[in-house]
Amino acid sequence: MSSKFAYVWGVLSRYKYLITVVVGVAVVGFIDENSYMKRIQYDLQIGQMKEEIRKYNIQNEQSTRALDELKRNPKAIQKIARERYFMKADDEDIYVLSSDRQVSDGMQTTTKEFDEATQ
């Protein structure tokens, strides 16, 4: 037992600087919570968050422009009401055309008939 201990002690004392450097690099590079790997992950997250911030800033600018247009122009309100909420004036008719197909049997035959009639 003492010969094994003496052998291990001899290796440790001979390569103590190498072992210290390897352990230090392992701790700094991989093990520690402030490691190089965590830093790379944080840099990637920062890049993604900056992209999201840019996207939300563009969306905010578009919404602000649309809101300003709505405040200034009453016809813009009328346009949005017609396009999004299918509102109409008293003397108008609205036809909503859709290319969506229904899965139910009754609607499927109606959709097929409509497709055949339009071709």
CSV table of N, CA and C in Angstrom, one decimal:
chain,number,residue,atom,x,y,z
A,1,MET,N,0.8,-1.2,0.0
A,1,MET,CA,0.0,0.0,0.0
A,1,MET,C,0.9,1.3,0.0
A,2,SER,N,1.9,1.2,0.8
A,2,SER,CA,2.8,2.4,0.8
A,2,SER,C,3.5,2.6,-0.5
A,3,SER,N,3.8,1.5,-1.2
A,3,SER,CA,4.5,1.7,-2.5
A,3,SER,C,3.5,2.4,-3.5
A,4,LYS,N,2.2,2.1,-3.5
A,4,LYS,CA,1.3,2.7,-4.4
A,4,LYS,C,1.2,4.2,-4.0
A,5,PHE,N,1.1,4.5,-2.7
A,5,PHE,CA,1.1,5.9,-2.3
A,5,PHE,C,2.3,6.6,-2.7
A,6,ALA,N,3.4,6.0,-2.5
A,6,ALA,CA,4.7,6.6,-2.9
A,6,ALA,C,4.8,6.9,-4.4
A,7,TYR,N,4.3,6.0,-5.2
A,7,TYR,CA,4.3,6.1,-6.6
A,7,TYR,C,3.4,7.3,-7.0
A,8,VAL,N,2.2,7.4,-6.5
A,8,VAL,CA,1.2,8.5,-6.8
A,8,VAL,C,1.8,9.8,-6.3
A,9,TRP,N,2.4,9.8,-5.1
A,9,TRP,CA,3.0,11.0,-4.6
A,9,TRP,C,4.1,11.5,-5.5
A,10,GLY,N,4.9,10.6,-6.0
A,10,GLY,CA,6.0,10.9,-6.9
A,10,GLY,C,5.5,11.5,-8.2
A,11,VAL,N,4.4,10.9,-8.8
A,11,VAL,CA,3.9,11.5,-10.0
A,11,VAL,C,3.3,12.9,-9.8
A,12,LEU,N,2.5,13.0,-8.7
A,12,LEU,CA,2.0,14.3,-8.4
A,12,LEU,C,3.0,15.4,-8.1
A,13,SER,N,4.1,15.0,-7.4
A,13,SER,CA,5.1,16.0,-7.2
A,13,SER,C,5.9,16.3,-8.4
A,14,ARG,N,6.1,15.4,-9.3
A,14,ARG,CA,6.8,15.6,-10.5
A,14,ARG,C,6.0,16.5,-11.5
A,15,TYR,N,4.7,16.3,-11.6
A,15,TYR,CA,3.9,17.0,-12.6
A,15,TYR,C,2.9,18.0,-12.0
A,16,LYS,N,3.3,18.5,-10.8
A,16,LYS,CA,2.4,19.4,-10.1
A,16,LYS,C,2.0,20.6,-10.9
A,17,TYR,N,2.9,21.2,-11.6
A,17,TYR,CA,2.5,22.4,-12.4
A,17,TYR,C,1.6,22.1,-13.6
A,18,LEU,N,1.8,21.0,-14.2
A,18,LEU,CA,1.0,20.5,-15.3
A,18,LEU,C,-0.4,20.2,-14.8
A,19,ILE,N,-0.5,19.5,-13.7
A,19,ILE,CA,-1.8,19.1,-13.1
A,19,ILE,C,-2.5,20.4,-12.7
A,20,THR,N,-1.8,21.4,-12.1
A,20,THR,CA,-2.5,22.6,-11.7
A,20,THR,C,-3.0,23.4,-12.9
A,21,VAL,N,-2.3,23.4,-14.0
A,21,VAL,CA,-2.7,24.1,-15.2
A,21,VAL,C,-3.9,23.4,-15.8
A,22,VAL,N,-3.9,22.1,-15.9
A,22,VAL,CA,-5.0,21.3,-16.4
A,22,VAL,C,-6.3,21.5,-15.6
A,23,VAL,N,-6.1,21.4,-14.3
A,23,VAL,CA,-7.3,21.6,-13.4
A,23,VAL,C,-7.8,23.1,-13.5
A,24,GLY,N,-6.9,24.0,-13.6
A,24,GLY,CA,-7.3,25.4,-13.7
A,24,GLY,C,-8.0,25.7,-15.0
A,25,VAL,N,-7.5,25.2,-16.1
A,25,VAL,CA,-8.2,25.3,-17.4
A,25,VAL,C,-9.6,24.7,-17.4
A,26,ALA,N,-9.7,23.5,-16.7
A,26,ALA,CA,-11.0,22.8,-16.7
A,26,ALA,C,-12.0,23.6,-15.9
A,27,VAL,N,-11.5,24.2,-14.8
A,27,VAL,CA,-12.4,25.0,-13.9
A,27,VAL,C,-12.9,26.2,-14.7
A,28,VAL,N,-11.9,27.0,-15.2
A,28,VAL,CA,-12.2,28.2,-15.9
A,28,VAL,C,-13.0,28.0,-17.2
A,29,GLY,N,-12.7,26.9,-17.9
A,29,GLY,CA,-13.3,26.7,-19.2
A,29,GLY,C,-14.7,26.0,-19.1
A,30,PHE,N,-14.9,25.1,-18.2
A,30,PHE,CA,-16.1,24.2,-18.2
A,30,PHE,C,-16.9,24.1,-16.9
A,31,ILE,N,-16.2,24.1,-15.8
A,31,ILE,CA,-16.9,23.7,-14.5
A,31,ILE,C,-17.5,24.9,-13.8
A,32,ASP,N,-16.8,26.0,-13.7
A,32,ASP,CA,-17.3,27.2,-13.0
A,32,ASP,C,-18.5,27.8,-13.6
A,33,GLU,N,-19.3,28.5,-12.7
A,33,GLU,CA,-20.5,29.1,-13.3
A,33,GLU,C,-20.2,30.3,-14.1
A,34,ASN,N,-19.0,30.8,-14.0
A,34,ASN,CA,-18.6,31.9,-14.9
A,34,ASN,C,-17.6,31.4,-16.0
A,35,SER,N,-17.8,30.2,-16.4
A,35,SER,CA,-16.9,29.5,-17.4
A,35,SER,C,-17.0,30.1,-18.8
A,36,TYR,N,-16.1,29.7,-19.6
A,36,TYR,CA,-16.0,30.2,-21.0
A,36,TYR,C,-17.3,29.7,-21.7
A,37,MET,N,-17.7,28.4,-21.4
A,37,MET,CA,-18.9,27.9,-22.1
A,37,MET,C,-20.1,28.7,-21.7
A,38,LYS,N,-20.3,29.1,-20.5
A,38,LYS,CA,-21.4,29.9,-20.1
A,38,LYS,C,-21.4,31.2,-20.8
A,39,ARG,N,-20.2,31.8,-20.9
A,39,ARG,CA,-20.0,33.1,-21.6
A,39,ARG,C,-20.5,33.0,-23.0
A,40,ILE,N,-20.1,31.9,-23.7
A,40,ILE,CA,-20.6,31.7,-25.1
A,40,ILE,C,-22.1,31.6,-25.1
A,41,GLN,N,-22.7,30.9,-24.2
A,41,GLN,CA,-24.2,30.8,-24.2
A,41,GLN,C,-24.8,32.1,-23.9
A,42,TYR,N,-24.2,32.9,-23.0
A,42,TYR,CA,-24.8,34.2,-22.7
A,42,TYR,C,-24.7,35.1,-23.9
A,43,ASP,N,-23.6,35.1,-24.7
A,43,ASP,CA,-23.4,35.9,-25.9
A,43,ASP,C,-24.5,35.5,-26.9
A,44,LEU,N,-24.7,34.2,-27.1
A,44,LEU,CA,-25.8,33.8,-28.0
A,44,LEU,C,-27.2,34.3,-27.6
A,45,GLN,N,-27.4,34.3,-26.3
A,45,GLN,CA,-28.7,34.8,-25.8
A,45,GLN,C,-28.8,36.3,-26.0
A,46,ILE,N,-27.7,37.0,-25.8
A,46,ILE,CA,-27.7,38.4,-26.0
A,46,ILE,C,-28.0,38.8,-27.4
A,47,GLY,N,-27.4,38.0,-28.3
A,47,GLY,CA,-27.7,38.2,-29.8
A,47,GLY,C,-29.2,38.0,-30.1
A,48,GLN,N,-29.8,36.9,-29.6
A,48,GLN,CA,-31.2,36.6,-29.8
A,48,GLN,C,-32.1,37.7,-29.2
A,49,MET,N,-31.7,38.2,-28.0
A,49,MET,CA,-32.5,39.2,-27.4
A,49,MET,C,-32.4,40.5,-28.1
A,50,LYS,N,-31.2,40.9,-28.7
A,50,LYS,CA,-31.1,42.1,-29.5
A,50,LYS,C,-31.9,42.0,-30.7
A,51,GLU,N,-32.0,40.8,-31.3
A,51,GLU,CA,-32.8,40.6,-32.5
A,51,GLU,C,-34.3,40.8,-32.2
A,52,GLU,N,-34.7,40.3,-31.0
A,52,GLU,CA,-36.1,40.5,-30.6
A,52,GLU,C,-36.4,41.9,-30.3
A,53,ILE,N,-35.5,42.6,-29.7
A,53,ILE,CA,-35.7,44.1,-29.4
A,53,ILE,C,-35.8,44.8,-30.7
A,54,ARG,N,-35.0,44.5,-31.7
A,54,ARG,CA,-35.1,45.2,-33.0
A,54,ARG,C,-36.5,44.9,-33.7
A,55,LYS,N,-36.9,43.6,-33.6
A,55,LYS,CA,-38.2,43.3,-34.2
A,55,LYS,C,-39.3,44.0,-33.5
A,56,TYR,N,-39.3,44.1,-32.1
A,56,TYR,CA,-40.3,44.8,-31.4
A,56,TYR,C,-40.3,46.3,-31.6
A,57,ASN,N,-39.1,46.8,-31.8
A,57,ASN,CA,-39.0,48.3,-32.1
A,57,ASN,C,-39.7,48.6,-33.5
A,58,ILE,N,-39.4,47.7,-34.5
A,58,ILE,CA,-40.1,47.9,-35.8
A,58,ILE,C,-41.6,47.8,-35.7
A,59,GLN,N,-42.0,46.8,-34.9
A,59,GLN,CA,-43.5,46.6,-34.7
A,59,GLN,C,-44.1,47.8,-34.0
A,60,ASN,N,-43.4,48.3,-33.0
A,60,ASN,CA,-43.8,49.5,-32.3
A,60,ASN,C,-43.9,50.7,-33.2
A,61,GLU,N,-43.0,50.9,-34.1
A,61,GLU,CA,-43.0,52.0,-35.0
A,61,GLU,C,-44.2,51.9,-36.0
A,62,GLN,N,-44.4,50.7,-36.5
A,62,GLN,CA,-45.5,50.5,-37.4
A,62,GLN,C,-46.9,50.7,-36.7
A,63,SER,N,-47.0,50.2,-35.4
A,63,SER,CA,-48.2,50.5,-34.7
A,63,SER,C,-48.4,51.9,-34.4
A,64,THR,N,-47.4,52.6,-34.1
A,64,THR,CA,-47.4,54.1,-33.8
A,64,THR,C,-47.9,54.8,-35.0
A,65,ARG,N,-47.3,54.5,-36.2
A,65,ARG,CA,-47.7,55.1,-37.4
A,65,ARG,C,-49.2,54.8,-37.7
A,66,ALA,N,-49.6,53.6,-37.5
A,66,ALA,CA,-51.0,53.2,-37.8
A,66,ALA,C,-52.0,54.0,-36.8
A,67,LEU,N,-51.6,54.1,-35.6
A,67,LEU,CA,-52.4,54.9,-34.6
A,67,LEU,C,-52.5,56.3,-35.0
A,68,ASP,N,-51.3,56.9,-35.4
A,68,ASP,CA,-51.4,58.3,-35.8
A,68,ASP,C,-52.3,58.5,-37.0
A,69,GLU,N,-52.2,57.6,-37.9
A,69,GLU,CA,-53.1,57.6,-39.1
A,69,GLU,C,-54.6,57.5,-38.7
A,70,LEU,N,-54.9,56.7,-37.7
A,70,LEU,CA,-56.2,56.6,-37.3
A,70,LEU,C,-56.7,57.8,-36.6
A,71,LYS,N,-55.8,58.5,-35.8
A,71,LYS,CA,-56.2,59.7,-35.2
A,71,LYS,C,-56.5,60.9,-36.1
A,72,ARG,N,-55.7,60.9,-37.2
A,72,ARG,CA,-55.8,62.0,-38.2
A,72,ARG,C,-56.9,61.8,-39.3
A,73,ASN,N,-57.1,60.5,-39.7
A,73,ASN,CA,-57.9,60.3,-40.9
A,73,ASN,C,-59.1,59.4,-40.5
A,74,PRO,N,-60.3,59.9,-40.5
A,74,PRO,CA,-61.5,59.0,-40.2
A,74,PRO,C,-61.8,58.0,-41.2
A,75,LYS,N,-61.3,58.2,-42.5
A,75,LYS,CA,-61.5,57.1,-43.5
A,75,LYS,C,-60.6,55.9,-43.2
A,76,ALA,N,-59.5,56.1,-42.5
A,76,ALA,CA,-58.7,54.9,-42.1
A,76,ALA,C,-59.5,54.0,-41.1
A,77,ILE,N,-60.2,54.6,-40.2
A,77,ILE,CA,-61.1,53.8,-39.3
A,77,ILE,C,-62.1,53.0,-40.1
A,78,GLN,N,-62.7,53.7,-41.1
A,78,GLN,CA,-63.7,53.0,-41.9
A,78,GLN,C,-63.0,51.9,-42.7
A,79,LYS,N,-61.8,52.1,-43.2
A,79,LYS,CA,-61.1,51.0,-43.9
A,79,LYS,C,-60.9,49.8,-43.0
A,80,ILE,N,-60.4,50.0,-41.8
A,80,ILE,CA,-60.1,48.9,-40.9
A,80,ILE,C,-61.4,48.2,-40.5
A,81,ALA,N,-62.4,48.9,-40.3
A,81,ALA,CA,-63.7,48.3,-39.9
A,81,ALA,C,-64.2,47.4,-41.1
A,82,ARG,N,-64.0,47.9,-42.3
A,82,ARG,CA,-64.5,47.1,-43.5
A,82,ARG,C,-63.6,45.8,-43.7
A,83,GLU,N,-62.3,46.0,-43.5
A,83,GLU,CA,-61.4,44.9,-43.8
A,83,GLU,C,-61.3,43.8,-42.7
A,84,ARG,N,-61.2,44.3,-41.5
A,84,ARG,CA,-61.1,43.3,-40.4
A,84,ARG,C,-62.4,42.8,-39.8
A,85,TYR,N,-63.4,43.7,-39.7
A,85,TYR,CA,-64.6,43.3,-39.0
A,85,TYR,C,-65.8,43.1,-39.9
A,86,PHE,N,-65.6,43.2,-41.2
A,86,PHE,CA,-66.6,43.0,-42.3
A,86,PHE,C,-67.8,43.9,-42.0
A,87,MET,N,-67.6,45.1,-41.6
A,87,MET,CA,-68.7,46.1,-41.5
A,87,MET,C,-68.9,46.7,-42.8
A,88,LYS,N,-70.2,47.2,-43.0
A,88,LYS,CA,-70.5,47.7,-44.3
A,88,LYS,C,-71.5,48.9,-44.1
A,89,ALA,N,-71.6,49.6,-45.1
A,89,ALA,CA,-72.6,50.7,-45.1
A,89,ALA,C,-74.0,50.1,-45.4
A,90,ASP,N,-75.0,50.8,-45.2
A,90,ASP,CA,-76.4,50.3,-45.4
A,90,ASP,C,-76.7,49.9,-46.8
A,91,ASP,N,-76.1,50.5,-47.8
A,91,ASP,CA,-76.4,50.2,-49.2
A,91,ASP,C,-75.4,49.3,-49.8
A,92,GLU,N,-74.6,48.5,-49.1
A,92,GLU,CA,-73.6,47.6,-49.6
A,92,GLU,C,-73.8,46.2,-49.2
A,93,ASP,N,-73.3,45.3,-50.1
A,93,ASP,CA,-73.3,43.9,-49.8
A,93,ASP,C,-71.9,43.4,-49.7
A,94,ILE,N,-71.6,42.5,-48.8
A,94,ILE,CA,-70.2,42.0,-48.7
A,94,ILE,C,-70.2,40.5,-49.0
A,95,TYR,N,-69.3,40.1,-49.9
A,95,TYR,CA,-69.1,38.7,-50.2
A,95,TYR,C,-67.7,38.3,-49.8
A,96,VAL,N,-67.6,37.3,-49.0
A,96,VAL,CA,-66.3,36.8,-48.5
A,96,VAL,C,-66.0,35.6,-49.2
A,97,LEU,N,-64.9,35.6,-50.0
A,97,LEU,CA,-64.4,34.5,-50.8
A,97,LEU,C,-63.3,33.8,-50.0
A,98,SER,N,-63.4,32.5,-49.9
A,98,SER,CA,-62.3,31.8,-49.1
A,98,SER,C,-61.9,30.6,-49.9
A,99,SER,N,-60.7,30.2,-49.9
A,99,SER,CA,-60.2,29.0,-50.5
A,99,SER,C,-60.0,27.9,-49.5
A,100,ASP,N,-60.4,28.1,-48.3
A,100,ASP,CA,-60.2,27.1,-47.2
A,100,ASP,C,-61.2,26.0,-47.5
A,101,ARG,N,-60.8,24.7,-47.3
A,101,ARG,CA,-61.7,23.6,-47.6
A,101,ARG,C,-62.1,23.0,-46.2
A,102,GLN,N,-63.4,22.7,-46.1
A,102,GLN,CA,-63.9,22.1,-44.9
A,102,GLN,C,-63.8,20.5,-45.0
A,103,VAL,N,-63.6,19.9,-43.9
A,103,VAL,CA,-63.3,18.5,-43.8
A,103,VAL,C,-64.7,17.7,-43.7
A,104,SER,N,-65.7,18.3,-43.2
A,104,SER,CA,-67.0,17.6,-43.0
A,104,SER,C,-67.5,17.2,-44.4
A,105,ASP,N,-68.3,16.1,-44.4
A,105,ASP,CA,-68.8,15.5,-45.6
A,105,ASP,C,-69.7,16.5,-46.4
A,106,GLY,N,-70.7,17.1,-45.7
A,106,GLY,CA,-71.6,18.0,-46.4
A,106,GLY,C,-70.9,19.2,-47.0
A,107,MET,N,-70.0,19.8,-46.3
A,107,MET,CA,-69.3,20.9,-46.9
A,107,MET,C,-68.3,20.5,-47.9
A,108,GLN,N,-67.8,19.3,-47.8
A,108,GLN,CA,-66.8,18.8,-48.8
A,108,GLN,C,-67.4,18.7,-50.2
A,109,THR,N,-68.6,18.2,-50.3
A,109,THR,CA,-69.3,18.1,-51.6
A,109,THR,C,-69.6,19.5,-52.1
A,110,THR,N,-70.0,20.4,-51.2
A,110,THR,CA,-70.3,21.7,-51.7
A,110,THR,C,-69.0,22.4,-52.2
A,111,THR,N,-67.9,22.2,-51.5
A,111,THR,CA,-66.7,22.8,-51.9
A,111,THR,C,-66.2,22.2,-53.3
A,112,LYS,N,-66.4,20.9,-53.5
A,112,LYS,CA,-66.1,20.3,-54.8
A,112,LYS,C,-67.0,20.8,-55.9
A,113,GLU,N,-68.3,21.0,-55.6
A,113,GLU,CA,-69.1,21.5,-56.6
A,113,GLU,C,-68.7,23.0,-56.9
A,114,PHE,N,-68.3,23.7,-55.9
A,114,PHE,CA,-67.9,25.1,-56.1
A,114,PHE,C,-66.6,25.1,-57.0
A,115,ASP,N,-65.7,24.2,-56.7
A,115,ASP,CA,-64.4,24.2,-57.4
A,115,ASP,C,-64.7,23.8,-58.9
A,116,GLU,N,-65.6,22.8,-59.1
A,116,GLU,CA,-65.9,22.4,-60.5
A,116,GLU,C,-66.6,23.5,-61.2
A,117,ALA,N,-67.4,24.3,-60.5
A,117,ALA,CA,-68.2,25.4,-61.2
A,117,ALA,C,-67.2,26.5,-61.6
A,118,THR,N,-66.2,26.7,-60.8
A,118,THR,CA,-65.3,27.9,-61.1
A,118,THR,C,-64.3,27.5,-62.1
A,119,GLN,N,-64.1,26.3,-62.4
A,119,GLN,CA,-63.1,25.9,-63.4
A,119,GLN,C,-63.6,25.9,-64.8
